[in-house]
Structure formats: structure tokens, C-alpha cells
Protein backbone atom coordinates (compact mmCIF):
# COMPACT_ATOMS: atom_id res chain seq x y z
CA UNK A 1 -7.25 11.91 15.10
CA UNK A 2 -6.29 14.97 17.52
CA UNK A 3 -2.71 15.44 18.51
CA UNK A 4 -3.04 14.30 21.96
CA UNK A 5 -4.87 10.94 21.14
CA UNK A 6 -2.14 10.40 18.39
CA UNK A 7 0.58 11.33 21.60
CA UNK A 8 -1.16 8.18 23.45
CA UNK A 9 -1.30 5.95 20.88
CA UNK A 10 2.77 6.23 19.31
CA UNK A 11 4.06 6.56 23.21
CA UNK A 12 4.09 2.52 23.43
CA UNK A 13 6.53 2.68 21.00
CA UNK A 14 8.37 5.92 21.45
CA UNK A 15 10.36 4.07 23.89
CA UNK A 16 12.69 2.23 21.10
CA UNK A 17 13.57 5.00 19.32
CA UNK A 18 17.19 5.68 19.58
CA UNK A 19 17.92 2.05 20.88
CA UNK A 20 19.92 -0.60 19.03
CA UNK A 21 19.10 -4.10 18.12
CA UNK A 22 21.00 -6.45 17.12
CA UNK A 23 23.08 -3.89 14.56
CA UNK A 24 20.08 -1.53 13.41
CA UNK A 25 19.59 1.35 15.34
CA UNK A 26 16.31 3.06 15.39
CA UNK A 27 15.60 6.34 14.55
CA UNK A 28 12.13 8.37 14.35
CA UNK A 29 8.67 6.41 14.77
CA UNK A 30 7.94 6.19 10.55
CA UNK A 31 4.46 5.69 11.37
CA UNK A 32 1.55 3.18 12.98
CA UNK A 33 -1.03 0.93 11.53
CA UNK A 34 -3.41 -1.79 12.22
CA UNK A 35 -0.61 -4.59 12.43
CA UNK A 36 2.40 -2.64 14.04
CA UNK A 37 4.58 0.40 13.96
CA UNK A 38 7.44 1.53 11.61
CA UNK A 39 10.81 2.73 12.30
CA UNK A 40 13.41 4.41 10.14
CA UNK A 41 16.55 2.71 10.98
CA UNK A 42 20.34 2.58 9.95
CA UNK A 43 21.89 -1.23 9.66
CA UNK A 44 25.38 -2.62 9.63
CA UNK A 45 27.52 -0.67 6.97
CA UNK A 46 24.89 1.96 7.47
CA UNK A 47 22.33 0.91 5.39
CA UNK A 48 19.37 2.45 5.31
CA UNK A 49 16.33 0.38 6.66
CA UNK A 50 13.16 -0.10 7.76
CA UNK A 51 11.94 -2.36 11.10
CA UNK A 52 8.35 -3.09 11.57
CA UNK A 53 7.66 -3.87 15.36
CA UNK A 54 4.31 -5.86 15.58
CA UNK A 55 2.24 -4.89 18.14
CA UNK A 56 4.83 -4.49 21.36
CA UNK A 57 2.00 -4.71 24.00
CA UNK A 58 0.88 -8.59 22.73
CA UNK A 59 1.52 -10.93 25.75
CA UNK A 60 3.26 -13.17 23.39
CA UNK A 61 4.77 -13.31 20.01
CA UNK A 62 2.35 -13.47 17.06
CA UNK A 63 3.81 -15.94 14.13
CA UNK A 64 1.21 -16.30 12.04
CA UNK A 65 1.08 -12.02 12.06
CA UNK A 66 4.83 -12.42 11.10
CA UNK A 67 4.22 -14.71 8.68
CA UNK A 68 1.70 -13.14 7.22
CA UNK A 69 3.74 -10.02 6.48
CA UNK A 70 6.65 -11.21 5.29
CA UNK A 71 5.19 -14.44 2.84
CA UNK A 72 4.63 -12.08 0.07
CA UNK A 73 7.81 -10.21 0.03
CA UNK A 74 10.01 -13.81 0.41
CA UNK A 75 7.74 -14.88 -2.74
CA UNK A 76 8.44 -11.87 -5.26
CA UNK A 77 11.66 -9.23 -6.49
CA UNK A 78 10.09 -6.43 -7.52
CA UNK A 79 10.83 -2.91 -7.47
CA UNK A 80 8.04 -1.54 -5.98
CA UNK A 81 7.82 -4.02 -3.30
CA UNK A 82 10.29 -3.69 0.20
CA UNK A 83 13.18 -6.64 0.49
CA UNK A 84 12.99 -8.70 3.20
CA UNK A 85 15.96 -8.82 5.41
CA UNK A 86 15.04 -10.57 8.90
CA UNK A 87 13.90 -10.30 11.88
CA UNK A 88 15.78 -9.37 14.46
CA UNK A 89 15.05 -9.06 18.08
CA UNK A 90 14.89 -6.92 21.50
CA UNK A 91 13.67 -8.95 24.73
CA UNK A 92 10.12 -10.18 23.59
CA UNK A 93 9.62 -7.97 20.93
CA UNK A 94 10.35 -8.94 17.53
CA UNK A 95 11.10 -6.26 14.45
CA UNK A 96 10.69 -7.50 10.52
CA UNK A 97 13.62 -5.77 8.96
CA UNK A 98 12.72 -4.30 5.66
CA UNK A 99 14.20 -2.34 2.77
CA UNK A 100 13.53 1.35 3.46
CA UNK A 101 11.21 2.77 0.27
CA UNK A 102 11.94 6.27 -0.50
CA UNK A 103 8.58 9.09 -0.43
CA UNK A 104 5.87 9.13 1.59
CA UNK A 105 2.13 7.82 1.36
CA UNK A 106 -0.20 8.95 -1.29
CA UNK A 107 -2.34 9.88 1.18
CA UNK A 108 -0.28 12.52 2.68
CA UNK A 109 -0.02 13.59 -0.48
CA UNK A 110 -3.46 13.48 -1.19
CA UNK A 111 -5.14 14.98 2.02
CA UNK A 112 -2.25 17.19 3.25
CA UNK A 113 -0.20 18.00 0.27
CA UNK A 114 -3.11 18.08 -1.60
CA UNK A 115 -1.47 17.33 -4.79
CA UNK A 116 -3.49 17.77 -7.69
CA UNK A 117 -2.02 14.53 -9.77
CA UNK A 118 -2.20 15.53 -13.60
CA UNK A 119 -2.77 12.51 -16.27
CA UNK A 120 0.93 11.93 -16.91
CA UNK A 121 1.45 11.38 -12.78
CA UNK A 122 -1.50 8.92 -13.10
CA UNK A 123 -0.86 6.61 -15.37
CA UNK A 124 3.02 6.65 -13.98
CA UNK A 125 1.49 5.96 -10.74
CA UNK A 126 -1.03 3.31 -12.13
CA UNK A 127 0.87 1.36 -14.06
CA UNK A 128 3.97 0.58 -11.41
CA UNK A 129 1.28 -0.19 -9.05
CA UNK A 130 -0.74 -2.77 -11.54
CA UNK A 131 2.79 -4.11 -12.83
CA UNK A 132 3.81 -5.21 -8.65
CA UNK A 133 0.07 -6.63 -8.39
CA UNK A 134 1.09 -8.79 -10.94
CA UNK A 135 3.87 -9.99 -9.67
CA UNK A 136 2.27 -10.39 -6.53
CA UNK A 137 -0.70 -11.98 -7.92
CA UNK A 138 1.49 -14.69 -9.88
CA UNK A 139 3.07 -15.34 -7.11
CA UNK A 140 0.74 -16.93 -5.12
CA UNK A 141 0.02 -13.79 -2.81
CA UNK A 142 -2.46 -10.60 -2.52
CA UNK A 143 -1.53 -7.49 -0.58
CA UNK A 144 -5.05 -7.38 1.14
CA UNK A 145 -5.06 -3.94 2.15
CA UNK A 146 -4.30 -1.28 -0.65
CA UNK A 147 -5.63 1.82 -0.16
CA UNK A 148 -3.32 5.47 -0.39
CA UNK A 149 -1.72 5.28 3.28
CA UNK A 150 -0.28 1.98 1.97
CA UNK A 151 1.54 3.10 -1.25
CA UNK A 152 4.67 5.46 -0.74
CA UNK A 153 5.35 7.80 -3.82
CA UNK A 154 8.39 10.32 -4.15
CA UNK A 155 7.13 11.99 -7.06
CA UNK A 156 8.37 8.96 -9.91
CA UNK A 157 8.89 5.58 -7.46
CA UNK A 158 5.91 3.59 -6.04
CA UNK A 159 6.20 1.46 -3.52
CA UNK A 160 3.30 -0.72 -2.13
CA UNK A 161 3.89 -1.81 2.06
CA UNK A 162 2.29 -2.89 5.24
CA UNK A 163 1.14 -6.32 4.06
CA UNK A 164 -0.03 -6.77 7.74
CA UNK A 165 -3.38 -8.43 6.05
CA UNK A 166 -1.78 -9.99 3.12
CA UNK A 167 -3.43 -13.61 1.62
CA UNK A 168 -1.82 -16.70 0.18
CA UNK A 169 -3.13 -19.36 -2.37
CA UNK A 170 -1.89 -21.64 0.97
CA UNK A 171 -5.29 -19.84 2.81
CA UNK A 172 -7.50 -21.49 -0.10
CA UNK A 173 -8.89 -20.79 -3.05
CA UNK A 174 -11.96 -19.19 -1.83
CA UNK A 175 -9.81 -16.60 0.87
CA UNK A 176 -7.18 -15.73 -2.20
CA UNK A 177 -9.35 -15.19 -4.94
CA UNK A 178 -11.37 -12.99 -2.65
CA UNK A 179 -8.08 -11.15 -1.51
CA UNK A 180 -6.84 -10.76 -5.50
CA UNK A 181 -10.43 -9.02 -6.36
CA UNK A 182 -10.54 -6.83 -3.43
CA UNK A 183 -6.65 -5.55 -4.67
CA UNK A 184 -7.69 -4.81 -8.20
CA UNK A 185 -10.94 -3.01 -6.55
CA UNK A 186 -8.28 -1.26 -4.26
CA UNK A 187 -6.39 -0.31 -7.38
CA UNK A 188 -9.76 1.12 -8.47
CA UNK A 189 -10.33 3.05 -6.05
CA UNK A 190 -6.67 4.66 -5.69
CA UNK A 191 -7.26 5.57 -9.30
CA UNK A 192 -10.34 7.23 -8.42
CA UNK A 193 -9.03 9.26 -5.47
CA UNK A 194 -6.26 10.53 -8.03
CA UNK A 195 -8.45 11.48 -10.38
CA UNK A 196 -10.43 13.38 -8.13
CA UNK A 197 -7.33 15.55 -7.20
CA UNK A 198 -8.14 17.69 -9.78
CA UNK A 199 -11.87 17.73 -9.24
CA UNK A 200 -13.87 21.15 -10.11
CA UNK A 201 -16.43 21.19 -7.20
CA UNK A 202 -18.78 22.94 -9.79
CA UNK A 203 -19.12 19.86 -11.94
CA UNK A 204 -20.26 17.69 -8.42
CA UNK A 205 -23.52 15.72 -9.08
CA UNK A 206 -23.68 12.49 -7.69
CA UNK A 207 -22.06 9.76 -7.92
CA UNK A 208 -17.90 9.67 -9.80
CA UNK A 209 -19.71 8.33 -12.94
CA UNK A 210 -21.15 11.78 -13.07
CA UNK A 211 -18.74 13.91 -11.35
CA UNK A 212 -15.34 12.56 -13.53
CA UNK A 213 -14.64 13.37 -17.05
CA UNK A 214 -13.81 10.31 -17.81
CA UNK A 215 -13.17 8.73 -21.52
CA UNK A 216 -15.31 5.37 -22.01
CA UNK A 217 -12.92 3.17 -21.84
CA UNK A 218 -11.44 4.96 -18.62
CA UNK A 219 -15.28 4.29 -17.12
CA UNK A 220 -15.71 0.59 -18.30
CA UNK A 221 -12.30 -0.54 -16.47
CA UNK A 222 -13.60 1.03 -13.42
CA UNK A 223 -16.50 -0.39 -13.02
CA UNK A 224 -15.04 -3.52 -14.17
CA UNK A 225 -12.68 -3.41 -11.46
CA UNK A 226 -14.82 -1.98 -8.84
CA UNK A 227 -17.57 -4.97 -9.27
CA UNK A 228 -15.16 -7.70 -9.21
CA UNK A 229 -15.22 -7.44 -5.59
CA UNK A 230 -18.85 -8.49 -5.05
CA UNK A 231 -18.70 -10.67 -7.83
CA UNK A 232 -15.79 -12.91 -7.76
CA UNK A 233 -16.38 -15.09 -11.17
CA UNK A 234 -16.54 -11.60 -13.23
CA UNK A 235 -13.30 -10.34 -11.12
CA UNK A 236 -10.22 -8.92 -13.81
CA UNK A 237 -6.81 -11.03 -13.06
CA UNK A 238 -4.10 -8.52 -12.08
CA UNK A 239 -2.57 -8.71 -15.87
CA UNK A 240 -5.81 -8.32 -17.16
CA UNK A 241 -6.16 -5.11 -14.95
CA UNK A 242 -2.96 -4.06 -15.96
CA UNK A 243 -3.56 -4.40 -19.84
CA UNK A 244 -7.22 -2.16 -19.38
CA UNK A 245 -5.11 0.42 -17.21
CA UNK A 246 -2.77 0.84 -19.73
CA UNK A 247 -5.10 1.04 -22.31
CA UNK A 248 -7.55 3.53 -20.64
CA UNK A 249 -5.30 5.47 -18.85
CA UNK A 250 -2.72 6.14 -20.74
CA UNK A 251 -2.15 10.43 -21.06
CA UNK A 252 -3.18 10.57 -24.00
CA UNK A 253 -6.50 9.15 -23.43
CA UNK A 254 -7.69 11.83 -20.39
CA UNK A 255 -10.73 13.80 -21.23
């Protein structure tokens, strides 16, 4: 997006940095997605947090949309998932106060950094990520949306956020087991886009099945994982996932 479009689209929310609400003052705009906008903030004692502002320009106050972001993380502890603290309030808009998860998104990493992520960064990555889906999963919720600009990483710690288009066994069995596939295909795909970090441009041919040194093991979770998505009865669980990651991707098994 060019710098003057991405100017007009934070300046609805520009306005609250700097302000106060109800004992968390608001510091720099974190960033914006589909579901709302992201502070850094400092709370009472000065703890460090984060408050998610949904969508400021809404005529009225979304529930379900704050419901739907903060069901997961009331369900499951985890480490790699943000606390839920609130929600606190300024005039009709309504901030979810969160933990504040150190790093930044893999895909800054990815497309600005451009890290090249060796096999030991991988599998660290991996497995964190596959051990919160299966807490999540467990739990009775799916994240919905994972995909690089939703995982933070500060070179060790993973965190998975924005649950803006999370799922709940409570939205049927049909709607969830749709939502768990289409995470373990996400997880897929973030694997891919990390393996392709270190991608020789001379080897390119096609599709990643040609293009990826990948060990056979490493190839039949993928695809595993990358089909369950169209075909829900064949879909991995999240510990099932996990176990095949572990197995496939572990350093020692990199080509």
C-alpha cells in the first residue's frame, strides 16, 4: 500500500494516541487489520499492554466482534497466546485490553527483514506455533486467520494474535471443524513461506514440491496438511499436526 493511502487509512485512529482511558494510556498506533487497530499502551503500575480498538467509525458497538476476539483467549493459558485483561472504554469506543507480546510479525520479518530462517529457527518456530494450536484446538476454539502478519516472533518467542475471525465449537460442528482445518493448512503454509526464505532462485521450477528440498516425510505432512482444507474428513487434528511437525521437521531431518 503507498505511504499516503496508509496516512488515510491509520488517521481515524491517530487521534487516541497519547490519550488515557480508564488507566492505560496509549502510545504509538501498533498496527491495523481487518477487525480493528492496535495500540501499545502502559496500564496501572505501568504495565506494559496492548488495546485493540475495533473499528472506531462503526455507528454502534459490535458484541459479537468483541466476543469473537476475546472467546479464545478467556478459554486457554498458553504462552504463546495474549492474556485477556478487559475492556475498557472511551465515549463509544470500546478497547480489548491485551497482554503486550514481545517481536514483531513474521511477515516483517519475512518481506522486509528478509530473514533467511535456517532449520533450527524453523522447527523452533513450528513447534510453539503447533503446541498453542493445540491448546486452542482442545479448547473448543480455532484462530481462523493464521497467516505471518498474525504471528509475532522476537527471534525465540512466538506469539499467535488478532483472533478478529476466530471460531467456536458454540458456531457448530460444521463452522469449527472447517475453522480447525483451515489453521493446520495456515500452519502449512507459514512453514512453507519459511522454508522458502532460503530459496536458491536457480532451483525454481514449478510448483514448492519441485522448488523445496524437502525430506519425504517433510513433503507428506505438507500435503497432508495443505489438503485437509478442501477435504474436511481427511483433515490432521492439531496434535496430530503437531506429532508429524515434530517428526518431519525436526533440524536434523532438513535436506
Amino acid at each position: 500500500m503507498p505511504r499516503a493511502a496508509e496516512f488515510l487509512v491509520a488517521l481515524p485512529y491517530r487521534r487516541f494516541c497519547g490519550r488515557s482511558v480508564q488507566g492505560y494510556r496509549l502510545g504509538r498506533l501498533a498496527g491495523i487489520g481487518g477487525s480493528g487497530a492496535v495500540f501499545d499502551a502502559v496500564g496501572p503500575g505501568g504495565v506494559p499492554a496492548a488495546l485493540k480498538l475495533l473499528r472506531p467509525l462503526r455507528p454502534s458497538y459490535d458484541l459479537a466482534a468483541v466476543w469473537r476476539e476475546v472467546a479464545p483467549l478467556s478459554r486457554v493459558d498458553h504462552p504463546a497466546l495474549p492474556a485477556w485483561r478487559g475492556i475498557v472504554r472511551a465515549g463509544r469506543a470500546y478497547f480489548i485490553v491485551l497482554e503486550r507480546m514481545p517481536g514483531d510479525s513474521l511477515a516483517t520479518w519475512l518481506f522486509e527483514r528478509r530473514h533467511v530462517f535456517g532449520p533450527v529457527e524453523v522447527a523452533g518456530i513450528g513447534s510453539q506455533l503447533a503446541d498453542a494450536l493445540v491448546a486452542l484446538h482442545e479448547a473448543g476454539a480455532a484462530h481462523g486467520d493464521l497467516r505471518p502478519a498474525n504471528i509475532l516472533y522476537d527471534g525465540e518467542r512466538v506469539s499467535l494474535i488478532d483472533f478478529g475471525l476466530s471460531r467456536q465449537e458454540e458456531d457448530g460442528a460444521e463452522v469449527f471443524a472447517a475453522a480447525c482445518a483451515a489453521d493446520i493448512a495456515g500452519f502449512a503454509d507459514l512453514v512453507l513461506y519459511l522454508r522458502y526464505s532460503s530459496f536458491d532462485s536457480s532451483r525454481r521450477g514449478g510448483s514448492w514440491r519441485d522448488e523445496l528440498p524437502l525430506a519425504p516425510a517433510q513433503r507428506r505432512f505438507l500435503e497432508e496438511a495443505l489438503a485437509g482444507a478442501d477435504m474436511l474428513g481427511s483433515a490432521l487434528s492439531a496434535r496430530e499436526a503437531r506429532t508429524r511437525f515434530l517428526d518431519a521437521f525436526s533440524s536434523r531431518c532438513f535436506t
